[in-house]
Short mmCIF file of C-alpha atoms and ligand atoms in Angstrom, two decimals:
data_model
loop_
_atom_site.label_atom_id
_atom_site.label_comp_id
_atom_site.label_asym_id
_atom_site.label_seq_id
_atom_site.Cartn_x
_atom_site.Cartn_y
_atom_site.Cartn_z
CA MET A 119 -0.23 -0.14 -0.09
CA THR A 120 1.67 3.38 -1.01
CA GLN A 121 1.18 6.15 1.39
CA THR A 122 -0.66 8.84 -0.81
CA HIS A 123 0.54 12.31 -0.82
CA VAL A 124 -2.67 14.95 -0.62
CA ILE A 125 -1.69 18.06 -2.53
CA ASP A 126 -2.69 21.14 -0.49
CA GLY A 127 -3.73 23.56 -3.36
CA LYS A 128 -4.87 25.83 -0.67
CA GLU A 129 -1.39 26.41 1.11
CA PHE A 130 0.25 26.78 -2.30
CA ALA A 131 -2.27 29.46 -3.41
CA ALA A 132 -2.02 30.99 -0.22
CA LEU A 133 1.74 31.47 -0.42
CA LEU A 134 1.72 32.44 -4.13
CA LYS A 135 -1.46 35.07 -3.81
CA THR A 136 0.73 36.53 -0.87
CA LYS A 137 3.95 36.89 -3.28
CA ILE A 138 1.19 38.54 -5.82
CA ALA A 139 -0.18 41.27 -3.40
CA ASP A 140 3.50 42.01 -2.14
CA GLN A 141 4.22 42.93 -5.91
CA ILE A 142 1.06 45.01 -6.14
CA LEU A 143 2.12 46.95 -3.19
CA ASN A 144 5.59 47.32 -4.67
CA TYR A 145 3.66 48.79 -7.68
CA LYS A 146 1.34 50.85 -5.59
CA GLN A 147 2.92 54.41 -6.52
CA ASN A 148 2.69 53.50 -10.33
CA PHE A 149 -0.43 51.86 -10.61
CA THR A 150 -3.18 49.68 -9.43
CA PRO A 151 -4.06 46.52 -11.40
CA GLY A 152 -8.09 46.45 -12.41
CA LEU A 153 -9.69 43.02 -12.92
CA ALA A 154 -13.43 43.37 -14.72
CA THR A 155 -15.69 40.57 -14.57
CA ILE A 156 -18.75 39.95 -16.31
CA LEU A 157 -21.33 37.47 -15.37
CA VAL A 158 -24.51 36.80 -17.74
CA GLY A 159 -27.83 35.04 -16.33
CA THR A 160 -27.70 33.67 -12.79
CA ASN A 161 -25.72 29.90 -13.12
CA PRO A 162 -25.66 29.38 -9.67
CA SER A 163 -21.81 27.60 -10.09
CA SER A 164 -20.83 30.58 -12.16
CA GLN A 165 -22.23 33.33 -9.40
CA ILE A 166 -19.97 31.64 -6.76
CA TYR A 167 -16.85 31.50 -8.90
CA ILE A 168 -17.32 35.05 -9.50
CA LYS A 169 -17.45 36.09 -5.99
CA ASN A 170 -14.52 33.96 -5.22
CA LYS A 171 -12.85 36.01 -7.90
CA ILE A 172 -13.86 39.48 -6.84
CA LYS A 173 -13.44 38.75 -3.16
CA THR A 174 -9.78 37.55 -4.03
CA SER A 175 -8.86 40.75 -6.16
CA HIS A 176 -10.11 42.79 -3.08
CA ASP A 177 -7.54 40.55 -1.24
CA LEU A 178 -4.65 41.27 -3.06
CA GLY A 179 -5.33 44.94 -4.07
CA ILE A 180 -6.55 44.69 -7.45
CA LYS A 181 -9.35 46.93 -8.47
CA SER A 182 -12.40 44.84 -9.32
CA TYR A 183 -15.30 46.09 -11.59
CA HIS A 184 -17.99 43.98 -12.25
CA LEU A 185 -21.07 43.62 -14.76
CA ASP A 186 -24.07 41.36 -13.83
CA LEU A 187 -25.78 41.29 -16.92
CA PRO A 188 -29.27 39.30 -17.59
CA ALA A 189 -29.10 36.12 -19.39
CA THR A 190 -31.74 37.38 -22.21
CA ILE A 191 -28.79 40.18 -23.24
CA SER A 192 -27.94 40.29 -27.15
CA GLU A 193 -24.72 39.32 -28.07
CA ILE A 194 -24.21 42.83 -29.56
CA ALA A 195 -24.81 44.26 -26.30
CA LEU A 196 -22.31 42.41 -24.56
CA LEU A 197 -19.85 42.88 -27.55
CA ALA A 198 -20.73 46.73 -26.86
CA GLU A 199 -19.90 46.05 -22.99
CA ILE A 200 -16.67 44.63 -23.88
CA LYS A 201 -15.74 47.61 -26.26
CA ILE A 202 -16.02 49.96 -23.14
CA LEU A 203 -13.87 47.58 -21.06
CA ASN A 204 -11.41 47.59 -23.94
CA GLU A 205 -11.11 50.89 -24.06
CA ASP A 206 -10.91 52.03 -20.64
CA SER A 207 -7.13 52.37 -19.48
CA ASN A 208 -8.27 51.79 -15.77
CA ILE A 209 -8.73 47.95 -17.00
CA ASP A 210 -6.03 45.30 -17.33
CA GLY A 211 -8.20 42.23 -17.43
CA ILE A 212 -11.46 41.39 -18.67
CA LEU A 213 -13.03 37.84 -17.71
CA VAL A 214 -16.49 36.69 -19.31
CA GLN A 215 -17.46 33.83 -17.20
CA MET A 216 -18.23 30.78 -19.08
CA PRO A 217 -20.58 29.04 -19.98
CA LEU A 218 -22.68 31.89 -21.92
CA PRO A 219 -26.17 31.49 -22.72
CA ASP A 220 -26.85 29.69 -26.13
CA HIS A 221 -28.06 32.51 -28.13
CA ILE A 222 -24.56 33.97 -27.59
CA ASP A 223 -21.57 32.70 -29.59
CA ALA A 224 -18.87 32.07 -27.23
CA ASN A 225 -15.97 32.44 -29.79
CA ARG A 226 -17.14 36.16 -30.77
CA ILE A 227 -17.08 37.15 -27.65
CA ILE A 228 -13.82 35.52 -27.01
CA ASN A 229 -12.28 37.13 -30.06
CA ALA A 230 -13.58 40.95 -28.89
CA ILE A 231 -11.50 41.00 -26.04
CA ASP A 232 -8.61 42.78 -26.39
CA PRO A 233 -5.53 39.92 -26.36
CA GLN A 234 -3.67 42.48 -23.85
CA LYS A 235 -6.30 42.05 -21.37
CA ASP A 236 -7.62 38.69 -21.88
CA VAL A 237 -6.37 37.16 -18.73
CA ASP A 238 -8.22 33.76 -19.65
CA GLY A 239 -5.72 33.31 -21.92
CA PHE A 240 -8.77 32.49 -24.47
CA HIS A 241 -7.97 34.63 -27.52
CA PRO A 242 -6.74 33.17 -30.48
CA ILE A 243 -3.57 35.25 -30.15
CA ASN A 244 -2.56 33.96 -26.95
CA ALA A 245 -4.16 30.31 -28.17
CA ALA A 246 -1.53 30.89 -30.66
CA ALA A 247 1.28 31.87 -28.21
CA LEU A 248 1.15 29.23 -26.25
CA TYR A 249 1.30 26.79 -29.14
CA MET A 250 4.25 28.28 -30.27
CA ASN A 251 5.49 28.54 -26.85
CA GLN A 252 6.18 32.11 -26.90
CA LYS A 253 5.23 34.79 -24.17
CA GLY A 254 1.77 35.41 -23.91
CA LEU A 255 -1.33 35.18 -21.22
CA TYR A 256 -2.08 31.36 -20.59
CA PRO A 257 -5.53 29.72 -19.22
CA CYS A 258 -5.30 29.42 -15.36
CA THR A 259 -6.32 26.05 -14.79
CA PRO A 260 -4.19 24.20 -17.06
CA THR A 261 -1.37 26.75 -15.40
CA ALA A 262 -2.64 25.59 -11.99
CA CYS A 263 -2.29 21.84 -13.15
CA ILE A 264 1.30 22.55 -14.50
CA TYR A 265 2.46 24.31 -11.11
CA LEU A 266 1.37 21.61 -8.82
CA LEU A 267 2.62 18.87 -10.72
CA LYS A 268 6.53 20.39 -10.77
CA GLN A 269 5.91 21.08 -7.05
CA THR A 270 5.08 17.42 -6.81
CA LEU A 271 7.39 15.56 -9.35
CA SER A 272 10.25 18.65 -10.22
CA SER A 273 10.61 17.16 -13.81
CA LEU A 274 7.88 15.75 -15.92
CA ARG A 275 10.47 14.58 -18.54
CA GLY A 276 9.13 11.52 -20.45
CA LEU A 277 6.61 10.78 -18.14
CA LYS A 278 3.35 9.31 -19.64
CA THR A 279 0.64 11.88 -19.03
CA LEU A 280 -3.21 11.22 -19.66
CA VAL A 281 -5.05 13.94 -20.04
CA ILE A 282 -8.91 13.64 -19.82
CA GLY A 283 -10.90 16.08 -21.47
CA ARG A 284 -10.33 18.08 -24.39
CA SER A 285 -11.57 21.29 -23.92
CA MET A 286 -10.61 24.81 -24.63
CA ILE A 287 -10.44 25.91 -20.90
CA VAL A 288 -8.39 23.03 -19.49
CA GLY A 289 -7.86 19.73 -21.97
CA LYS A 290 -6.56 21.38 -24.77
CA PRO A 291 -4.12 24.17 -23.47
CA LEU A 292 -3.00 22.04 -20.32
CA SER A 293 -1.79 19.37 -23.27
CA LEU A 294 0.28 22.00 -24.94
CA MET A 295 1.69 22.82 -21.56
CA LEU A 296 2.71 19.40 -20.72
CA LEU A 297 4.52 18.93 -23.98
CA HIS A 298 6.40 21.93 -23.30
CA GLU A 299 7.75 20.35 -20.21
CA ASP A 300 8.60 17.14 -22.05
CA ALA A 301 5.93 15.05 -20.98
CA THR A 302 4.41 12.15 -23.30
CA ILE A 303 1.02 13.17 -23.62
CA THR A 304 -2.14 11.05 -24.49
CA ILE A 305 -5.27 13.05 -24.53
CA ALA A 306 -8.86 11.26 -23.77
CA HIS A 307 -12.37 12.43 -24.34
CA SER A 308 -15.94 11.23 -24.60
CA GLN A 309 -15.09 8.98 -27.66
CA THR A 310 -12.09 7.35 -25.84
CA ILE A 311 -12.50 3.72 -26.48
CA ASP A 312 -11.12 1.45 -23.14
CA LEU A 313 -10.12 4.73 -20.95
CA LYS A 314 -9.48 2.35 -17.81
CA THR A 315 -6.31 0.71 -20.04
CA LEU A 316 -5.15 4.18 -20.89
CA CYS A 317 -5.39 5.21 -17.32
CA LEU A 318 -3.49 2.09 -15.72
CA GLU A 319 -0.70 2.97 -18.17
CA ALA A 320 -0.33 6.62 -17.21
CA ASP A 321 2.35 7.75 -14.74
CA ILE A 322 0.26 11.38 -14.44
CA ILE A 323 -3.39 11.51 -15.15
CA VAL A 324 -5.04 14.89 -15.12
CA ALA A 325 -8.95 14.40 -15.16
CA ALA A 326 -11.20 17.42 -16.74
CA ILE A 327 -13.99 15.48 -17.05
CA GLY A 328 -17.03 17.15 -15.27
CA ARG A 329 -18.37 13.60 -13.97
CA PRO A 330 -18.45 13.49 -10.15
CA HIS A 331 -16.19 10.28 -9.00
CA PHE A 332 -15.75 9.03 -12.58
CA LEU A 333 -12.58 7.63 -12.34
CA ARG A 334 -12.35 4.61 -10.27
CA GLY A 335 -9.18 3.63 -7.89
CA SER A 336 -8.93 0.22 -9.74
CA TRP A 337 -8.06 2.51 -13.11
CA ILE A 338 -4.89 4.10 -11.47
CA LYS A 339 -1.44 2.77 -11.91
CA PRO A 340 0.03 2.28 -8.26
CA GLY A 341 2.20 5.20 -7.76
CA ALA A 342 0.40 7.39 -10.55
CA VAL A 343 0.43 11.20 -9.71
CA ILE A 344 -3.21 12.39 -9.92
CA ILE A 345 -4.56 16.17 -10.57
CA ASP A 346 -8.37 16.24 -10.30
CA VAL A 347 -9.93 19.41 -12.05
CA GLY A 348 -13.50 18.14 -11.50
CA ILE A 349 -15.94 20.31 -9.32
CA ASN A 350 -19.06 18.58 -9.73
CA ARG A 351 -22.57 18.68 -7.63
CA SER A 352 -23.25 15.48 -6.27
CA LEU A 353 -26.19 13.76 -8.19
CA ASP A 354 -27.84 13.49 -4.98
CA PRO A 355 -29.99 16.80 -5.35
CA ASP A 356 -30.09 17.02 -1.59
CA SER A 357 -26.38 16.94 -0.98
CA LYS A 358 -24.51 20.11 -1.53
CA LYS A 359 -21.24 18.39 -1.72
CA ILE A 360 -18.95 19.30 -4.17
CA MET A 361 -17.13 16.48 -5.48
CA GLY A 362 -14.10 15.90 -7.97
CA ASP A 363 -13.92 13.64 -11.11
CA VAL A 364 -11.83 11.22 -9.33
CA CYS A 365 -12.92 8.75 -6.21
CA PHE A 366 -10.73 10.22 -3.67
CA GLU A 367 -11.07 7.36 -1.16
CA GLU A 368 -10.33 4.94 -3.66
CA ALA A 369 -7.23 6.86 -5.06
CA LEU A 370 -5.73 6.84 -1.48
CA GLY A 371 -3.17 4.10 -0.96
CA ARG A 372 -2.97 3.66 -4.87
CA ALA A 373 -1.93 6.97 -6.13
CA SER A 374 1.65 8.78 -4.84
CA ALA A 375 -0.14 11.93 -4.72
CA ILE A 376 -3.46 13.43 -5.47
CA THR A 377 -5.20 16.91 -5.59
CA PRO A 378 -8.42 16.94 -3.37
CA VAL A 379 -11.77 18.71 -4.38
CA PRO A 380 -12.05 21.23 -2.90
CA GLY A 381 -8.53 22.59 -1.70
CA GLY A 382 -6.80 21.46 -4.94
CA VAL A 383 -6.66 23.05 -8.61
CA GLY A 384 -9.72 25.12 -7.69
CA PRO A 385 -7.45 27.65 -4.89
CA MET A 386 -4.46 27.61 -7.62
CA THR A 387 -6.92 28.64 -10.47
CA ILE A 388 -8.01 31.66 -8.94
CA ALA A 389 -4.24 32.84 -7.70
CA PHE A 390 -3.19 32.58 -11.40
CA LEU A 391 -5.79 34.60 -12.15
CA MET A 392 -4.80 37.33 -10.02
CA TYR A 393 -0.97 36.45 -11.48
CA ASN A 394 -2.49 36.86 -15.17
CA THR A 395 -4.12 40.57 -14.41
CA LEU A 396 -0.70 41.55 -12.27
CA LYS A 397 1.23 40.58 -15.75
CA ALA A 398 -1.00 42.02 -18.04
CA ALA A 399 -0.90 45.47 -16.18
CA CYS A 400 2.95 44.92 -16.38
CA LEU A 401 3.13 44.53 -19.83
CA ARG A 402 0.49 46.81 -20.81
CA ARG A 403 2.01 49.75 -18.70
CA GLY A 404 5.47 48.99 -19.87
CA TYR A 405 6.85 47.41 -16.15
CA GLU A 406 8.91 44.41 -15.42
CA VAL A 407 6.60 41.29 -14.84
CA PRO A 408 7.70 40.12 -11.64
CA ASP A 409 9.21 36.73 -11.68
CA MET A 410 7.59 34.27 -8.69
CA PHE A 411 7.97 30.96 -9.71
N1 GUN B 247 -15.64 28.78 -16.57
C1 GUN B 247 -15.30 27.60 -16.17
N2 GUN B 247 -13.94 27.84 -15.90
C2 GUN B 247 -13.60 29.08 -16.46
C3 GUN B 247 -12.62 29.85 -16.60
O1 GUN B 247 -11.54 29.61 -16.21
N3 GUN B 247 -12.52 31.13 -17.06
C4 GUN B 247 -13.88 31.37 -17.50
N4 GUN B 247 -14.03 32.38 -18.12
N5 GUN B 247 -14.90 30.89 -17.54
C5 GUN B 247 -14.88 29.83 -16.80
#
């Protein structure tokens, strides 16, 4: 039986947030970073994420601007709001919470955000920068996964890494980042045949599936490192519990390390959003980007 190390994302995030707050204080005489968040509609999960992002901005000395827009807003009206934020020199970062209502084309919205203010790293200019391994703003959740993996393993070189999920927010950008760390990548998704066999071959599994406790302990190669990106509500409607994609209890004693849910990747994602806001502010305003890794 392996002793499984539980990776404390909250503690790493606290450390990173302290460093970011110090740097913001450092630049106080020159500028205060500004982050604009946009929530369209009343999706309860999105409301919680946005609340967390606004609170963390305040805690770190980032000025927060929030737009709460009705689900019925037209695409044109939303594009007009983004244009105003693009042109506002106090705003360094713009985040439009996903998912958007069906009548709005998310790609059109993403493409309208000034790439210099795209703290989500979703704009094609930033996606291309990541693809080319060039400087840019990179997506927060994949950055959080890489950070936690490197804290746990120091080097990912050659390791067989299975990414489950191919979304624009996690799976795709994360796969590129892993490639840049010299890992050997497999990307699995909803159409993958025999996922269990792929899992059992992997030294590292990143689960970004979106289904509670989908990945079972018996699918994990003994000694593997597991990063659980899932933030799911329990299938039991009476339970308010947030569950990961991995059956955590079953992974204990089998994985060498695992991120818990909550308290793993989630807090790190927010910390990296704050970092991206500071980075965007420094780049746009002509100041040195603090290196804190
Ligand atoms: N919805 C789920 N994750 C994210 C994220 O990282 N950014 C945005 N904008 N929306 C999300």
